[in-house]
XYZ file of C-alpha atoms in Angstrom:
311
model
C 16.738 -13.342 3.427
C 19.707 -11.519 1.834
C 19.249 -9.960 -1.573
C 21.245 -11.237 -4.490
C 23.210 -8.675 -6.472
C 20.650 -8.817 -9.282
C 17.691 -8.538 -6.924
C 19.287 -5.581 -5.164
C 19.721 -3.803 -8.477
C 16.036 -3.966 -9.221
C 15.136 -3.068 -5.648
C 16.560 0.393 -6.357
C 13.084 1.288 -7.539
C 12.126 1.580 -3.906
C 14.635 4.105 -2.641
C 17.191 6.574 -3.878
C 20.198 4.582 -2.671
C 19.019 1.700 -0.484
C 16.497 -0.919 -1.512
C 13.388 -1.976 0.369
C 8.967 -1.453 -1.728
C 0.277 0.039 -2.739
C -5.646 2.786 -6.295
C -7.486 5.448 -7.837
C -8.859 6.566 -11.151
C -6.808 8.681 -13.500
C -3.088 8.238 -13.994
C -0.794 9.460 -11.211
C 2.144 8.535 -13.402
C 1.265 11.464 -15.608
C 1.839 13.843 -12.709
C 4.832 12.636 -10.679
C 5.568 14.218 -7.342
C 8.135 16.742 -8.431
C 11.541 16.569 -10.034
C 12.969 14.314 -7.340
C 10.475 11.583 -8.125
C 11.283 11.895 -11.822
C 14.915 11.022 -11.043
C 13.958 7.974 -9.019
C 14.465 9.789 -5.733
C 11.958 9.706 -2.899
C 10.299 13.097 -2.273
C 11.194 14.612 1.099
C 8.992 17.729 1.217
C 7.797 18.314 4.781
C 3.990 18.398 4.748
C 3.414 17.271 8.333
C 5.285 19.434 10.857
C 2.821 22.342 10.477
C -0.177 20.192 11.484
C -1.847 21.418 14.663
C -3.931 19.533 17.219
C -7.671 19.237 16.692
C -9.324 19.389 20.094
C -12.616 17.899 18.932
C -10.841 14.885 17.407
C -8.588 14.514 20.441
C -11.594 14.337 22.762
C -12.723 11.184 20.943
C -9.670 9.282 22.153
C -10.119 6.833 25.034
C -9.117 8.430 28.339
C -6.234 6.028 28.906
C -4.753 6.810 25.497
C -5.023 10.558 26.102
C -3.295 10.089 29.452
C -0.487 7.968 28.025
C -0.051 10.233 25.001
C 1.490 7.463 22.881
C 0.479 4.746 20.444
C 2.457 1.833 19.040
C 2.323 1.614 15.253
C 3.416 -1.364 13.168
C 4.594 -0.245 9.730
C 5.073 -2.478 6.732
C 7.914 -1.051 4.641
C 7.707 -2.204 1.076
C 7.580 0.284 -1.754
C 6.892 3.929 -2.506
C 4.565 5.655 -2.449
C 3.299 3.612 0.523
C 6.398 3.302 2.692
C 10.106 3.024 1.998
C 13.478 4.073 3.373
C 15.379 7.188 2.396
C 18.985 6.942 1.235
C 20.290 6.806 4.807
C 18.668 3.403 5.246
C 16.947 4.460 8.480
C 14.479 7.269 7.784
C 11.025 6.135 6.706
C 9.003 8.000 4.087
C 5.757 7.460 2.202
C 2.040 8.122 2.262
C 1.515 5.690 5.147
C 4.210 7.459 7.147
C 2.965 10.976 6.414
C -0.670 10.147 7.175
C 0.152 8.360 10.423
C 2.377 11.217 11.586
C -0.197 13.842 10.586
C -3.027 12.032 12.368
C -0.866 11.712 15.482
C -0.291 15.469 15.455
C -4.021 16.093 15.117
C -4.621 13.875 18.139
C -1.747 15.213 20.221
C -0.056 11.803 20.326
C 3.482 10.496 19.945
C 3.987 7.421 17.818
C 6.287 4.549 18.637
C 6.810 2.988 15.226
C 8.051 -0.550 14.703
C 8.782 -1.969 11.268
C 7.066 -5.339 10.759
C 6.389 -7.650 7.846
C 3.112 -7.081 6.018
C 1.708 -10.533 6.734
C 2.530 -10.309 10.465
C 0.804 -7.020 11.270
C -2.893 -7.901 11.162
C -2.596 -10.967 13.442
C -0.446 -8.938 15.851
C -3.148 -6.274 16.154
C -5.562 -8.876 17.475
C -3.058 -9.985 20.101
C -2.579 -6.417 21.314
C 1.069 -6.190 20.316
C 0.371 -3.007 18.321
C -2.308 -0.324 18.574
C -2.502 0.389 14.851
C -1.010 -0.935 11.633
C -0.061 0.714 8.357
C 0.868 -1.076 5.151
C -1.541 0.032 2.420
C -4.088 -2.372 3.893
C -7.051 -2.723 1.546
C -10.503 -3.043 3.091
C -12.000 -6.413 2.182
C -14.970 -8.330 3.538
C -12.684 -11.087 4.787
C -10.486 -8.655 6.705
C -13.464 -6.758 8.118
C -14.477 -9.877 10.044
C -11.424 -9.556 12.298
C -10.038 -6.054 11.720
C -11.404 -2.506 11.976
C -10.281 0.102 9.455
C -10.229 3.887 9.208
C -9.849 4.810 5.551
C -7.554 7.523 4.205
C -7.001 6.789 0.481
C -8.368 4.649 -2.329
C -5.978 2.239 -4.051
C -6.406 -1.257 -5.400
C -5.161 -4.090 -7.557
C -3.358 -3.792 -10.865
C -0.868 -5.500 -13.160
C 2.491 -4.775 -14.775
C 4.487 -6.709 -17.380
C 7.698 -6.539 -19.386
C 7.560 -4.579 -22.593
C 7.786 -7.799 -24.608
C 4.592 -9.206 -23.083
C 1.601 -9.794 -25.345
C -0.749 -8.794 -22.523
C -2.412 -5.442 -23.112
C -5.032 -5.385 -20.371
C -6.244 -7.857 -17.752
C -9.990 -7.676 -17.262
C -10.485 -11.374 -16.474
C -8.091 -13.626 -14.574
C -8.449 -16.315 -17.243
C -6.195 -14.075 -19.335
C -3.412 -15.189 -16.977
C -3.910 -18.913 -17.631
C -0.596 -20.646 -18.268
C 1.431 -17.680 -16.987
C 3.433 -17.156 -13.812
C 2.234 -14.285 -11.626
C 4.543 -12.660 -9.076
C 2.994 -10.920 -6.076
C 3.448 -10.070 -2.397
C 3.024 -12.687 0.317
C 0.004 -12.248 2.573
C -1.623 -9.620 0.356
C -5.094 -9.249 -1.161
C -3.405 -10.017 -4.477
C -2.317 -13.453 -3.311
C -5.802 -14.120 -1.923
C -7.482 -13.023 -5.171
C -5.174 -15.134 -7.313
C -5.447 -18.274 -5.190
C -9.213 -17.949 -4.830
C -9.690 -17.794 -8.588
C -7.130 -20.321 -9.839
C -9.951 -22.743 -10.574
C -11.215 -20.451 -13.347
C -8.523 -21.693 -15.717
C -9.279 -25.352 -15.022
C -12.998 -24.622 -15.350
C -12.267 -23.227 -18.805
C -10.158 -26.271 -19.717
C -6.937 -24.281 -19.675
C -3.635 -24.592 -17.829
C -3.820 -22.805 -14.456
C -1.580 -19.839 -13.783
C 1.210 -20.247 -11.243
C 1.456 -17.876 -8.271
C 4.876 -16.975 -6.878
C 4.907 -14.879 -3.702
C 7.704 -12.729 -2.327
C 8.214 -10.940 0.985
C 10.366 -8.286 -0.675
C 9.009 -6.189 -3.535
C 12.470 -5.816 -5.042
C 12.529 -9.608 -5.445
C 9.100 -9.488 -7.092
C 10.339 -7.040 -9.721
C 13.544 -8.996 -10.215
C 11.466 -12.103 -10.937
C 9.672 -10.177 -13.682
C 12.821 -8.674 -15.165
C 14.600 -12.034 -15.115
C 11.688 -13.880 -16.713
C 10.774 -16.008 -13.692
C 7.416 -14.235 -13.612
C 5.377 -13.151 -16.625
C 3.300 -10.548 -14.836
C 3.284 -8.744 -11.474
C 0.100 -8.094 -9.501
C 0.382 -5.360 -6.903
C -1.034 -2.015 -5.786
C -2.008 0.428 -8.482
C -0.101 3.341 -6.968
C 2.938 1.182 -6.265
C 2.995 -0.209 -9.809
C 2.706 3.206 -11.395
C 5.496 4.531 -9.227
C 7.735 1.527 -9.875
C 7.444 1.462 -13.662
C 8.661 5.066 -13.774
C 11.891 3.949 -12.116
C 12.628 0.983 -14.410
C 13.170 0.313 -18.085
C 11.541 -2.505 -20.002
C 8.354 -2.724 -17.911
C 4.922 -1.156 -18.233
C 1.781 -0.720 -16.175
C -1.192 -2.565 -17.658
C -4.368 -1.457 -15.934
C -6.412 -1.215 -12.778
C -8.175 -4.466 -11.978
C -10.071 -3.799 -8.760
C -10.259 -0.766 -6.520
C -10.134 -0.920 -2.726
C -10.341 1.575 0.092
C -7.138 1.661 2.153
C -7.045 2.359 5.849
C -5.317 2.292 9.195
C -5.821 -1.170 10.671
C -6.930 -1.897 14.259
C -8.063 -4.870 16.271
C -11.788 -5.539 15.974
C -13.884 -3.360 18.248
C -11.202 -0.721 18.787
C -12.153 2.488 20.569
C -9.547 4.403 18.527
C -11.450 4.430 15.235
C -13.695 7.505 15.809
C -10.717 9.680 16.767
C -8.663 8.541 13.772
C -11.604 9.133 11.442
C -12.091 12.652 12.815
C -8.370 13.346 12.467
C -8.266 12.257 8.814
C -11.291 14.418 8.030
C -9.633 17.321 9.858
C -6.567 16.864 7.620
C -8.860 17.110 4.618
C -10.404 20.291 5.980
C -7.105 22.111 6.580
C -5.501 21.116 3.259
C -2.847 18.780 4.662
C -4.558 15.779 3.097
C -4.248 17.165 -0.427
C -0.649 18.221 0.176
C 0.322 14.686 1.174
C -1.294 13.188 -1.926
C 0.310 15.794 -4.191
C 3.730 15.151 -2.665
C 3.495 11.471 -3.601
C 1.827 12.003 -6.971
C -1.402 10.170 -6.092
C -3.999 12.942 -5.965
C -6.373 10.680 -7.931
C -6.506 8.388 -4.883
C -8.292 10.943 -2.703
C -11.420 9.877 -0.847
C -14.342 12.202 -0.135
C -14.343 11.450 3.584
C -12.808 8.930 5.962
C -14.988 5.974 6.902
C -14.836 3.298 9.564
C -14.726 -0.202 8.041
C -16.838 0.511 4.941
C -18.022 -2.431 2.807
C -15.546 -3.726 0.251
C -15.830 -1.904 -3.060
C -17.566 -4.163 -5.570
């Protein structure tokens, strides 16, 4: 769907010159990823090309994958710091991109990356269309029933509003009663909001309205234009986005989630990916990627395979 002129203006939060748009404790906004990020530009520091193969991790790959030497990756491109386009409109950048590329180097693999919509990736993994998916996929109990994950950061759910909003902090979804909430289609945010809409009716109050968007620039435009009262999205993505706009503010973290590479259920790739992520932690690449994107507070102690959803 083409962007309107107004929507495109707000979508500038996602790239330096071309528009397209992800949790941890602490406040990454207080420590942006260098001067470029401060100016609304996407950081381009190379933190991946020096990564070397890890033989022990590589040996965990299935024999057919080692022989082929390639994997097909579906990437959801939405907002920094997760994944976005650079000013040329073609080059991808973000934490998802850096971690996937770094893991591939550890495993001695080449990636064939295909951009796909967020809501289409998980079903496509089950059909075998892709080997792995990236898109700041949070690990939930519902998703664990059909998808395997290998975690690499901790992110989660949060809220942002216009400066004129009376909301100060959302600790209970009944605080949203009577409001319009903008969020991404097919996300954990949409699921959380729809699952709990009854809370307002149970309390005898007007339910909140949920408006979903496939493009994060459109989500922010809906907030700026008053069609939404509040935005629910990823904590890291919200903190990044509010630094690039005027008249909006980050409210608070609502729920934390582990984030991971996504695979079809029962994949044989998970042990190798887990070993590769932990190898990146050991050689310092992991911390360099997080620092580049200003999300060091989202570090995990060690990669896990499909851990339980964080309560």
